[in-house]
Coordinates of C-alpha atoms in Angstrom, one line a residue:
Chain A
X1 CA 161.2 74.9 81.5
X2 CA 163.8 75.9 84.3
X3 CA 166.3 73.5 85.3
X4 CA 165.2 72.6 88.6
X5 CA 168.3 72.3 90.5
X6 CA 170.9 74.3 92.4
X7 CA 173.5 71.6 92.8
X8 CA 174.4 67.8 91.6
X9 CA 174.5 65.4 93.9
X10 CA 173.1 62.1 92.7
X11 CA 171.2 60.5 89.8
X12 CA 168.8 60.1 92.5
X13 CA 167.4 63.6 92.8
X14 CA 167.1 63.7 88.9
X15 CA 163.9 62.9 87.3
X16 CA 163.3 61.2 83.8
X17 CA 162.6 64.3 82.2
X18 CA 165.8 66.0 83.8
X19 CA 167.8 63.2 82.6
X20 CA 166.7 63.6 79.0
X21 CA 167.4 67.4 79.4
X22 CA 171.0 67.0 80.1
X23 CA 171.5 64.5 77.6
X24 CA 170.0 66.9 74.5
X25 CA 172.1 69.9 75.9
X26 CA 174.9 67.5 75.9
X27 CA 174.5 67.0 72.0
X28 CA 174.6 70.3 71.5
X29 CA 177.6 71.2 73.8
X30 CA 179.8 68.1 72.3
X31 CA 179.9 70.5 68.1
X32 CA 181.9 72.8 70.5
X33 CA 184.6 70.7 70.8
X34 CA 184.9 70.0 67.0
X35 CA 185.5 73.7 66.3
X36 CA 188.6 75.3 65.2
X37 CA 188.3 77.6 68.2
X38 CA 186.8 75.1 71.5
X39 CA 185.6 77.7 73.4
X40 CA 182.0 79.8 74.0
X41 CA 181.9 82.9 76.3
X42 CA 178.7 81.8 78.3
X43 CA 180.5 81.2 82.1
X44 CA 182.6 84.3 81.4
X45 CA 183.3 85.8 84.8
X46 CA 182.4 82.6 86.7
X47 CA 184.5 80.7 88.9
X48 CA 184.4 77.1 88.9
X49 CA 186.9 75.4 91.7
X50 CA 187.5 71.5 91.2
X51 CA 188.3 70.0 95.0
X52 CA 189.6 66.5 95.1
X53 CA 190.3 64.4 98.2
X54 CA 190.9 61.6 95.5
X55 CA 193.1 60.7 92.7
X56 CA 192.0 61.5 89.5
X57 CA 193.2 62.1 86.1
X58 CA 189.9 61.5 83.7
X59 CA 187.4 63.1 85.8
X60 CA 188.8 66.3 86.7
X61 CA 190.7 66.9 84.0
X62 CA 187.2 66.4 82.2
X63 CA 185.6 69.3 84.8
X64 CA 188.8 71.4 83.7
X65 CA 188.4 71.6 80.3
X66 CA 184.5 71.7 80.3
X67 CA 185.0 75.1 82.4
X68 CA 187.5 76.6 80.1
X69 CA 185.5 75.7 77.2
X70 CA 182.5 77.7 78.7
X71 CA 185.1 80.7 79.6
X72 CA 185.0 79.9 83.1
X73 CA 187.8 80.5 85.6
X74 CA 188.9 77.1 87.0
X75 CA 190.8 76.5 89.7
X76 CA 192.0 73.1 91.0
X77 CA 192.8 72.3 94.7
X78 CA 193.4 68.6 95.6
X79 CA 193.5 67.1 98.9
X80 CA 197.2 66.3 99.2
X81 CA 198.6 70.0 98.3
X82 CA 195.4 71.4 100.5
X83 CA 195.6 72.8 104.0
X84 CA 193.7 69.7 105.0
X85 CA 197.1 68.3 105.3
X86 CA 197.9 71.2 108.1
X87 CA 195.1 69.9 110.1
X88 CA 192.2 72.1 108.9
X89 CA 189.0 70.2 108.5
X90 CA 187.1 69.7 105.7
X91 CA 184.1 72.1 106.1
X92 CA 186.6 75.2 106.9
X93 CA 188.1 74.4 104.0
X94 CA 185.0 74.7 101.8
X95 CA 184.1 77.6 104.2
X96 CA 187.2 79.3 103.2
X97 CA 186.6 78.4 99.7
X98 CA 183.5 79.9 99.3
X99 CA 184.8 83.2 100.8
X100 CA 186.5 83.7 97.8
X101 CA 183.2 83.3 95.9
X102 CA 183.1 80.8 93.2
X103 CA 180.1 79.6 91.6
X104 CA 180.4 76.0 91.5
X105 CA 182.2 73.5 93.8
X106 CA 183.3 70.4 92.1
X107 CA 183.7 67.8 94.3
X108 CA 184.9 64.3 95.0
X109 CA 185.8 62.5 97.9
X110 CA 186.2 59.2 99.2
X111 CA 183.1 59.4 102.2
X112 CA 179.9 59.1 100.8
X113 CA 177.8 62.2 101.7
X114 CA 180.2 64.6 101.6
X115 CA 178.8 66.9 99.0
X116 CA 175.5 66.3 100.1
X117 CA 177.0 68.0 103.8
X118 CA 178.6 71.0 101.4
X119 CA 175.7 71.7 99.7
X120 CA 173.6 72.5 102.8
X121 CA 176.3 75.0 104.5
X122 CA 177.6 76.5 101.5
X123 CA 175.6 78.8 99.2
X124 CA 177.3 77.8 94.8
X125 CA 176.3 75.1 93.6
X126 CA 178.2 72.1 94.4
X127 CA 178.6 69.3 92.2
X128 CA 179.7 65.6 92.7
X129 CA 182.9 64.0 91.5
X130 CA 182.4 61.0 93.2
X131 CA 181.7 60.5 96.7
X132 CA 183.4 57.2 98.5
X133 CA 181.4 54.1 97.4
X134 CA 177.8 56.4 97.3
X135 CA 177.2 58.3 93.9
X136 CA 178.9 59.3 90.6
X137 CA 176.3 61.0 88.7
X138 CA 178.4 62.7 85.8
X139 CA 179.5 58.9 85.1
X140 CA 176.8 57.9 84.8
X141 CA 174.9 60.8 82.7
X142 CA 178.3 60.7 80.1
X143 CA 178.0 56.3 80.1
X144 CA 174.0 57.3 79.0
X145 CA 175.5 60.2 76.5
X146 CA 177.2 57.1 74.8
X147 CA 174.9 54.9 74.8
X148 CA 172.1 56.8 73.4
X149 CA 174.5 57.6 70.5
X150 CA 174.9 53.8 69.5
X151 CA 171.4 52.8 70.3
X152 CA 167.7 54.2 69.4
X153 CA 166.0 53.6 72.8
X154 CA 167.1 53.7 76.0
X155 CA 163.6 51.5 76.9
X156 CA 164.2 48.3 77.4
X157 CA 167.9 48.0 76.9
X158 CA 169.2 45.0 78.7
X159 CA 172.5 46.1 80.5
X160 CA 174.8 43.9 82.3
X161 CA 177.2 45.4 84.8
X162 CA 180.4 43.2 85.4
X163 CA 182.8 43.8 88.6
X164 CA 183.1 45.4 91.7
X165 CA 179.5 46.5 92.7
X166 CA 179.7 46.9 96.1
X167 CA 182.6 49.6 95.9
X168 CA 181.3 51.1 93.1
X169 CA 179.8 54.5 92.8
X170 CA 179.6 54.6 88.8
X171 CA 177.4 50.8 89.2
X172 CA 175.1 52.7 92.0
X173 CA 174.5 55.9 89.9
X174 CA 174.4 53.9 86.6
X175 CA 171.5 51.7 88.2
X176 CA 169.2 54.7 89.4
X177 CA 169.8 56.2 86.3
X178 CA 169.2 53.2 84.2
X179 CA 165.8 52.0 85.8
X180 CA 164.5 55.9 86.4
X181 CA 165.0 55.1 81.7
X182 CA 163.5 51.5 81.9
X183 CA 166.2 49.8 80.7
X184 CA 167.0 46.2 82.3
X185 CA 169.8 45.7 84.7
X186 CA 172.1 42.5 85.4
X187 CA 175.1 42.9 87.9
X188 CA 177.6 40.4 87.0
X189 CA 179.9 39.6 89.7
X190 CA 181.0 36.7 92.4
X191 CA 178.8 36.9 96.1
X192 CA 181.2 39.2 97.8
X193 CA 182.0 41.8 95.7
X194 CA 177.6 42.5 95.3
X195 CA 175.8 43.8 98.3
X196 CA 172.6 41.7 100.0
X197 CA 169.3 42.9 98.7
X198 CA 171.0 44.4 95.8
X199 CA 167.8 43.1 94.3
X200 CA 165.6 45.8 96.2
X201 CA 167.1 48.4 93.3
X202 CA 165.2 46.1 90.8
X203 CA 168.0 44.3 88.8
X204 CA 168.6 41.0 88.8
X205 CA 171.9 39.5 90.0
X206 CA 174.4 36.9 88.5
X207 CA 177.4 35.3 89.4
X208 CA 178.1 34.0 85.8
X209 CA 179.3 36.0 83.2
X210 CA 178.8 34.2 80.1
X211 CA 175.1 33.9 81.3
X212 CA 174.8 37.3 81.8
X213 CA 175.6 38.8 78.4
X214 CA 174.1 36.4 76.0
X215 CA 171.5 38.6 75.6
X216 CA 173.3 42.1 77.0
X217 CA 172.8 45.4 74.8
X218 CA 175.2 47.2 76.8
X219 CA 178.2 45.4 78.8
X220 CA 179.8 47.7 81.4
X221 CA 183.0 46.2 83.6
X222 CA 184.2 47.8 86.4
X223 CA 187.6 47.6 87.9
X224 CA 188.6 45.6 91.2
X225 CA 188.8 48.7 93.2
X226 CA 191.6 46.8 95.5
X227 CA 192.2 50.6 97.7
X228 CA 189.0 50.1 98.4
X229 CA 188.9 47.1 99.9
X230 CA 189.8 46.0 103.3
X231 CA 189.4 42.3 103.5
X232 CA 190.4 39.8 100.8
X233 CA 186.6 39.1 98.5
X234 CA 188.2 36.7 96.5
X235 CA 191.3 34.3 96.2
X236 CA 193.6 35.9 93.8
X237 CA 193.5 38.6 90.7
X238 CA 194.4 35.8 88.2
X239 CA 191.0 33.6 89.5
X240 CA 189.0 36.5 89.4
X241 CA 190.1 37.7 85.5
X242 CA 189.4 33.5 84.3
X243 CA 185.9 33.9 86.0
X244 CA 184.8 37.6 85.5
X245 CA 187.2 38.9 82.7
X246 CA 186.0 40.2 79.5
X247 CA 187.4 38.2 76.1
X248 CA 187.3 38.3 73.1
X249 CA 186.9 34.2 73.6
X250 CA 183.7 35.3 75.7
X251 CA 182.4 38.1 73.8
X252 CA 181.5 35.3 71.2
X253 CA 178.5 34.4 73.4
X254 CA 177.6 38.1 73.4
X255 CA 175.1 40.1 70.7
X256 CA 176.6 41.1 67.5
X257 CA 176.1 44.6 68.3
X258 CA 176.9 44.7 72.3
X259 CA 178.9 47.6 73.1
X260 CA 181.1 47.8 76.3
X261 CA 181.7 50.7 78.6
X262 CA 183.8 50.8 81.5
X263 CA 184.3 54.4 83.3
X264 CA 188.5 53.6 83.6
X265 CA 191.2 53.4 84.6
X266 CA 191.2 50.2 82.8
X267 CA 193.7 47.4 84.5
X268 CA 194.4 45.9 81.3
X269 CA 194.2 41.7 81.8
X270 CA 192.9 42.0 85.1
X271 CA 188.5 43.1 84.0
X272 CA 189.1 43.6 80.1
X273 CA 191.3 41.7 78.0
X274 CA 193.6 44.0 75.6
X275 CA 191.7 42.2 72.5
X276 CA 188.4 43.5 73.7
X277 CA 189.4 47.0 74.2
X278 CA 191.2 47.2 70.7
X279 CA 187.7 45.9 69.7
X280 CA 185.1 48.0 67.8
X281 CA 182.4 47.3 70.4
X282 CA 184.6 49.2 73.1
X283 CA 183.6 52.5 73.6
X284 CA 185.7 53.7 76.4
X285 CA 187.3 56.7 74.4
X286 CA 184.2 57.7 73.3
X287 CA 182.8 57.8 77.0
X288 CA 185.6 60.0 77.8
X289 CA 184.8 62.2 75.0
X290 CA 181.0 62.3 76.3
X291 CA 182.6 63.7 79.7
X292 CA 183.4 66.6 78.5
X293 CA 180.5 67.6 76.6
X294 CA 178.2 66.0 79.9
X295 CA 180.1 68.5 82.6
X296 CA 180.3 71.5 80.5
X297 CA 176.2 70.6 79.6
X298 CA 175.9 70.6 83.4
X299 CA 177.9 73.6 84.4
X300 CA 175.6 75.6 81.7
X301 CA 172.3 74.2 83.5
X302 CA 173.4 74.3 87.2
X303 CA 174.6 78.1 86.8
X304 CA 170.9 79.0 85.1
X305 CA 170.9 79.4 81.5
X306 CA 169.3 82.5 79.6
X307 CA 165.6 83.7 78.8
X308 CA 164.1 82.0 75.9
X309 CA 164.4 84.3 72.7
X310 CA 161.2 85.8 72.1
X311 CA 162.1 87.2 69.1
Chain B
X1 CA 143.3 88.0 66.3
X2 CA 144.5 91.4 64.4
X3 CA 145.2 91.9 61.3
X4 CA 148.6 90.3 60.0
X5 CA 151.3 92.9 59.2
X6 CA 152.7 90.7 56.8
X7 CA 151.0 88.3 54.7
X8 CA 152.4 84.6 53.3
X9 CA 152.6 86.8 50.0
X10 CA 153.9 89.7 51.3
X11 CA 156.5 87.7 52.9
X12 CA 156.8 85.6 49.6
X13 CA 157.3 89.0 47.8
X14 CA 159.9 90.1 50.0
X15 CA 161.9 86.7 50.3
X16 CA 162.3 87.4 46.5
X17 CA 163.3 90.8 46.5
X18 CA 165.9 90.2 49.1
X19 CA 167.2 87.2 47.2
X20 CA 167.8 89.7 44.4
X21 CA 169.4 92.3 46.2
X22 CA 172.1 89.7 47.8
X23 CA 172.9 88.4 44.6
X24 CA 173.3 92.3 43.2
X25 CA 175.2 93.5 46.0
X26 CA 177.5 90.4 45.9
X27 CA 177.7 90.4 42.0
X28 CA 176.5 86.6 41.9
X29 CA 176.5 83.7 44.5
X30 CA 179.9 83.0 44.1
X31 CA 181.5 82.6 47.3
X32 CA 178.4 83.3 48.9
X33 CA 177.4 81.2 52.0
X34 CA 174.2 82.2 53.9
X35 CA 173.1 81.1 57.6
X36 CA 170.4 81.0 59.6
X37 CA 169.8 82.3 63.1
X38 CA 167.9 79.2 64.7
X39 CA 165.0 79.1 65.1
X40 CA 163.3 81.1 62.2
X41 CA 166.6 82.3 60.3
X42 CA 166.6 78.9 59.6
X43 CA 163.5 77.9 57.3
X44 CA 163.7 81.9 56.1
X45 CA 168.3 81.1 54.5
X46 CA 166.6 78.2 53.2
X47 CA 163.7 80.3 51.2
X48 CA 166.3 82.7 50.4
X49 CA 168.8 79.9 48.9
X50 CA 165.9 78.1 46.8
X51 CA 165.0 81.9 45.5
X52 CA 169.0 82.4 44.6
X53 CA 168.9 78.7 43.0
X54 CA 165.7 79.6 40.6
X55 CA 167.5 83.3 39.7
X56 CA 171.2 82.2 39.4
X57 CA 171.1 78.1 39.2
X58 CA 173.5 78.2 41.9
X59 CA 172.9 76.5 45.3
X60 CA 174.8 78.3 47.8
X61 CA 175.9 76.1 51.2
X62 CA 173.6 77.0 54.3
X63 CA 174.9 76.9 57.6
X64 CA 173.0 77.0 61.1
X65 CA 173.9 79.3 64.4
X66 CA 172.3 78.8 67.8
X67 CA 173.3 82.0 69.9
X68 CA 172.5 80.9 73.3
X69 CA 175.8 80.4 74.4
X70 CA 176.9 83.9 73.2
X71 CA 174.2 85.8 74.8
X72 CA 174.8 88.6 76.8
X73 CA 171.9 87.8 79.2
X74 CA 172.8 84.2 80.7
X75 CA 171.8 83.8 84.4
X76 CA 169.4 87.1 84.0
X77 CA 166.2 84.7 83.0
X78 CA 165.0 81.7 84.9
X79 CA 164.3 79.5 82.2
X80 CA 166.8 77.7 80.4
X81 CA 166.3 77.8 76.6
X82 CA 165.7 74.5 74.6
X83 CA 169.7 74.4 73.2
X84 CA 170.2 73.2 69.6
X85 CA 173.2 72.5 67.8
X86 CA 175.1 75.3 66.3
X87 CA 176.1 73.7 62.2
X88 CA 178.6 75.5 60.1
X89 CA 179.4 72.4 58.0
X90 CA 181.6 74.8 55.7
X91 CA 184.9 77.0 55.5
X92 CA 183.7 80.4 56.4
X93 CA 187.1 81.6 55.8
X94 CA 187.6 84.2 52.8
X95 CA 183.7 83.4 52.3
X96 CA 180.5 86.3 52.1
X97 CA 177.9 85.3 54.8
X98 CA 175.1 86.4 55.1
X99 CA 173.5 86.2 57.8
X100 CA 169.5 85.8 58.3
X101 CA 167.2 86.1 61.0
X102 CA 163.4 87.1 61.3
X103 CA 163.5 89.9 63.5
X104 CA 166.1 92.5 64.0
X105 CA 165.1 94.8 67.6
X106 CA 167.5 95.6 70.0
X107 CA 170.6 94.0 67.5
X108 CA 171.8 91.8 70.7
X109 CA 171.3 88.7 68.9
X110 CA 173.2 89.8 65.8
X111 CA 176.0 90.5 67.9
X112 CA 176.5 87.3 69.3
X113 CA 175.7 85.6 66.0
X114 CA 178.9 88.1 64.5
X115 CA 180.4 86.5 67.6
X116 CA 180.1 83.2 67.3
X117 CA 180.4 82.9 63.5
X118 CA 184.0 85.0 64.1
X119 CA 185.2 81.8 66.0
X120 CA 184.5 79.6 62.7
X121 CA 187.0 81.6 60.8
X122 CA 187.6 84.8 58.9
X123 CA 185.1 85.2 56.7
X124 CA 186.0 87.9 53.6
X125 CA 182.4 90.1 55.0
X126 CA 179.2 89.6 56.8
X127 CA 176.0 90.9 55.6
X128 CA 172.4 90.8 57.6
X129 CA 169.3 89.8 56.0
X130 CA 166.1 90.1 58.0
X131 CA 162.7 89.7 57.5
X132 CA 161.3 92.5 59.9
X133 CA 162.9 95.6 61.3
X134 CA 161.1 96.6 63.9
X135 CA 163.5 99.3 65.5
X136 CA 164.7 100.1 69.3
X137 CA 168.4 99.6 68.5
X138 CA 170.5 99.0 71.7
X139 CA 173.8 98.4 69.7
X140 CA 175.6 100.1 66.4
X141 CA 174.1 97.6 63.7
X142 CA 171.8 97.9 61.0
X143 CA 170.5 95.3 58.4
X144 CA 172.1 95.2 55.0
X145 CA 168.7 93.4 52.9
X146 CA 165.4 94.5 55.0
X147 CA 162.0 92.5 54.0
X148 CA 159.7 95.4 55.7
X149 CA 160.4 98.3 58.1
X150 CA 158.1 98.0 60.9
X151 CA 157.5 100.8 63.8
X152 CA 156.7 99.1 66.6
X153 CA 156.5 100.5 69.7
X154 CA 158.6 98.5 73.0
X155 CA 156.0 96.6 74.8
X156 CA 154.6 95.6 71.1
X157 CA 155.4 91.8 70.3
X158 CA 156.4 91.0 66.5
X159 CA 155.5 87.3 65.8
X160 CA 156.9 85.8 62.8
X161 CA 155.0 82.6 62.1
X162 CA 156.4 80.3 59.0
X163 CA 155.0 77.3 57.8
X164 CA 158.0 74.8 58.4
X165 CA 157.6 75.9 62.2
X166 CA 154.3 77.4 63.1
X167 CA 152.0 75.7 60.1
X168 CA 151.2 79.2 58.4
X169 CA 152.9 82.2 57.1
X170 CA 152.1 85.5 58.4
X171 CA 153.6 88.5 60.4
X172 CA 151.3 89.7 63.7
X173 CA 151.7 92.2 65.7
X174 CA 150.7 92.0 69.4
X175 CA 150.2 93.6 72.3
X176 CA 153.1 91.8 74.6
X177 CA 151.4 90.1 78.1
X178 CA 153.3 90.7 80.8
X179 CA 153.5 87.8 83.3
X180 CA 153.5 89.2 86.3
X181 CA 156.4 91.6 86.2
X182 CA 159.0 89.0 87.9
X183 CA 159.5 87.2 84.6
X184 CA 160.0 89.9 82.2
X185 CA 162.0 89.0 79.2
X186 CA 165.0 90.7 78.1
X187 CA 164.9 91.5 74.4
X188 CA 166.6 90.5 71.9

């Protein structure tokens, strides 16, 4: 079966069946890493150009090294050393981009929708890095990655997803991805920082943390995305961390074998306590690890693998 | 359905042979290392090792190779082949490998298994063991340990069927259906 896509923009337009397809590739692509020499010649000849209008050092780092461990060409061009700074807009930017032909665009920014708008006017695939506070779907396909290899079944896993929902893109494309796999979803969080009618993505909502991962398979904390925000949500840093901050002192009410993701950077003390990450039920290296193996899994699908082998 | 070319005794018959001639050629299993081109290299090294085990008492370490990523057709095809995991989980350096596949046709897939295994290490040789040679060369390679010679002519499809995968053991040859021109395979 063809992989039905030209581009990446959201867990959204992924079905079940896609989902699971990325993740077995993504076993597969991960051995690479492991090998004495960490590179296949499949993109060879393909261009791959990583454009970010955000900071970044995980993700497109990540994008980077899944490229040049497929043999692609990758190039990086980030909004602050960009022309956009000159006064050239976005889209001739992309336009001027694509005249130099590359095959995938990687993309984040911090509007929502913006490589949703790319994809229509440009012709390579485009994929997204992160767009403002809409979608992160490699996130959320390397947080599965992870969980899948510390749990049998994705069906009903109860989840519980601690922080900043409304500003974050990983909690949005976590969600889709985690329902589209029937697992249960909890966000964890005080009333400002979760959008009304959060319910109408079918999780339930909580304002207590201790409630909500009693019975949690899967923790994930987000950070306080303060640049993000323009109007104070809660009364200080220190109230939120007593309130919504993962310990070891809380952890106790958690399952004995809970694991916690979060999609970094960590702020150490503020969401996470340095005892939890130092923990064996933190996996947040081991996410990172998945990231790689996810991207360079999706850079091999996007482009069109090869004919089966009918011999 | 036609007559099978090859028979689960045939192919029995030539599994042990073969085992035979590798240990001959090699002088013993010493060093020896075979793997399997995935999918049906696989069950076919593992034959091959249980056949060495019975003639020399020595059990010789298999390792698996999925090609995919080292084809020279990517992006030609629409489909996008079910990936499996490439396992190697030995030294190849200094090592004899011998490598093992069903089929050997237009040698394409031999090349990228050569390939791949070259970014494991240096091994001290590599040898090919296959089942059928059916012909049509595209590339300078030839089989070291042959199980039948089998003309064939292009638009002929040579189905290796083995019981770990397909239930039975048998060798048919086919008339290939082309589906409808647009999707027509590229050979390996």
């Amino acid at each position: 079966m063809p992989f039905p896509h030209k581009d990446l923009l959201g867990i959204g337009q992924l079905s079940k069946d896609d989902i699971l397809t990325i993740l077995d590739a993504t076993e597969s692509f991960k051995e690479i890493s492991t090998r004495p020499i960490k590179k296949v010649p499949t993109l060879r000849g393909r261009t791959i150009v990583n454009l970010f209008f955000e900071p970044s050092t995980r993700t497109r780092t990540s994008f980077e090294i899944a490229g040049k461990r497929l043999s692609a060409d990758v190039i990086n061009v980030t909004g602050s050393t960009s022309s956009v700074t000159k006064g050239e807009s976005l889209l001739d930017t992309a336009y001027n981009l694509e005249a130099m032909n590359p095959d995938i665009l990687v993309v984040r920014h911090s509007a929502s929708g913006v490589p949703h708008m790319l994809a229509q006017k440009i012709n390579c695939s485009v994929i997204n890095a992160g767009d403002g506070a809409h979608e992160h779907p490699t996130q959320a396909l390397l947080d599965l990655a992870t969980i899948r290899e510390h749990k049998e079944n994705f069906d009903g896993l109860k989840v519980a997803i601690v922080g900043d929902i409304t500003h974050s893109r990983v909690a949005r494309s976590n969600i889709l991805a985690m329902k589209t796999l029937g697992m249960t979803v909890t966000v964890v969080g005080p009333p400002t920082l979760i959008p009304v009618g959060m319910e109408s993505l079918g999780v339930r909502v909580s304002h207590n943390l201790e409630e909500a991962i009693a019975d949690a398979d899967v923790i994930m904390m987000l950070r306080i995305q303060e640049e993000r925000h323009n109007q104070t949500s809660f009364p200080s840093l220190r109230e939120y961390s007593i309130l919504f901050g993962l310990t070891a002192e809380k952890l106790k009410k958690a399952k004995e074998d809970v694991i916690i993701l979060h999609p970094g950077p960590v702020n150490r003390g503020v969401e996470i306590s340095p005892d939890v990450i130092e923990s064996g039920h933190c996996l947040i290296l081991n996410q990172v690890n998945n990231g790689v193996a996810v991207r360079m899994t999706l850079m091999y699908l996007l482009l069109g693998g090869a004919d089966e082998n009918p011999n | 359905m036609s007559q099978p070319a090859l028979t689960a005794q045939d192919i029995q018959r030539a599994l042990i042979r073969i085992a035979h001639e590798i240990l001959e050629r090699n002088k013993g299993a010493d060093n020896l290392a075979l793997v399997g081109i995935r999918t049906r290299g696989v069950p076919l090294a593992q034959r091959l090792i249980e056949q060495i085990k019975i003639i020399e008492g020595v059990e010789v370490p298999l390792g698996l190779l999925d090609i995919t990523l080292y084809r020279d057709d990517v992006a030609t095809g629409k489909q996008n082949p079910v990936l499996k995991k490439t396992d190697i989980p030995f030294a190849i350096t200094e090592k004899t490998i011998v490598l093992v596949d069903d089929v050997l046709f237009t040698g394409r897939t031999i090349r990228a298994a050569i390939d791949e295994l070259m970014d494991f290490g240096r091994p001290a040789g590599v040898q090919l063991a296959v089942l059928i040679d059916r012909g049509h060369r595209e590339l300078p390679i030839r089989a070291d340990f042959v199980g039948k010679n089998l003309p064939t002519s292009r638009d002929m499809r040579v189905q290796v069927q083995l019981a770990e995968n397909d239930d039975t053991d048998q060798v048919i040859l086919e008339k290939r259906v082309i589906d409808k021109g647009l999707n027509k395979r590229k050979e390996d």
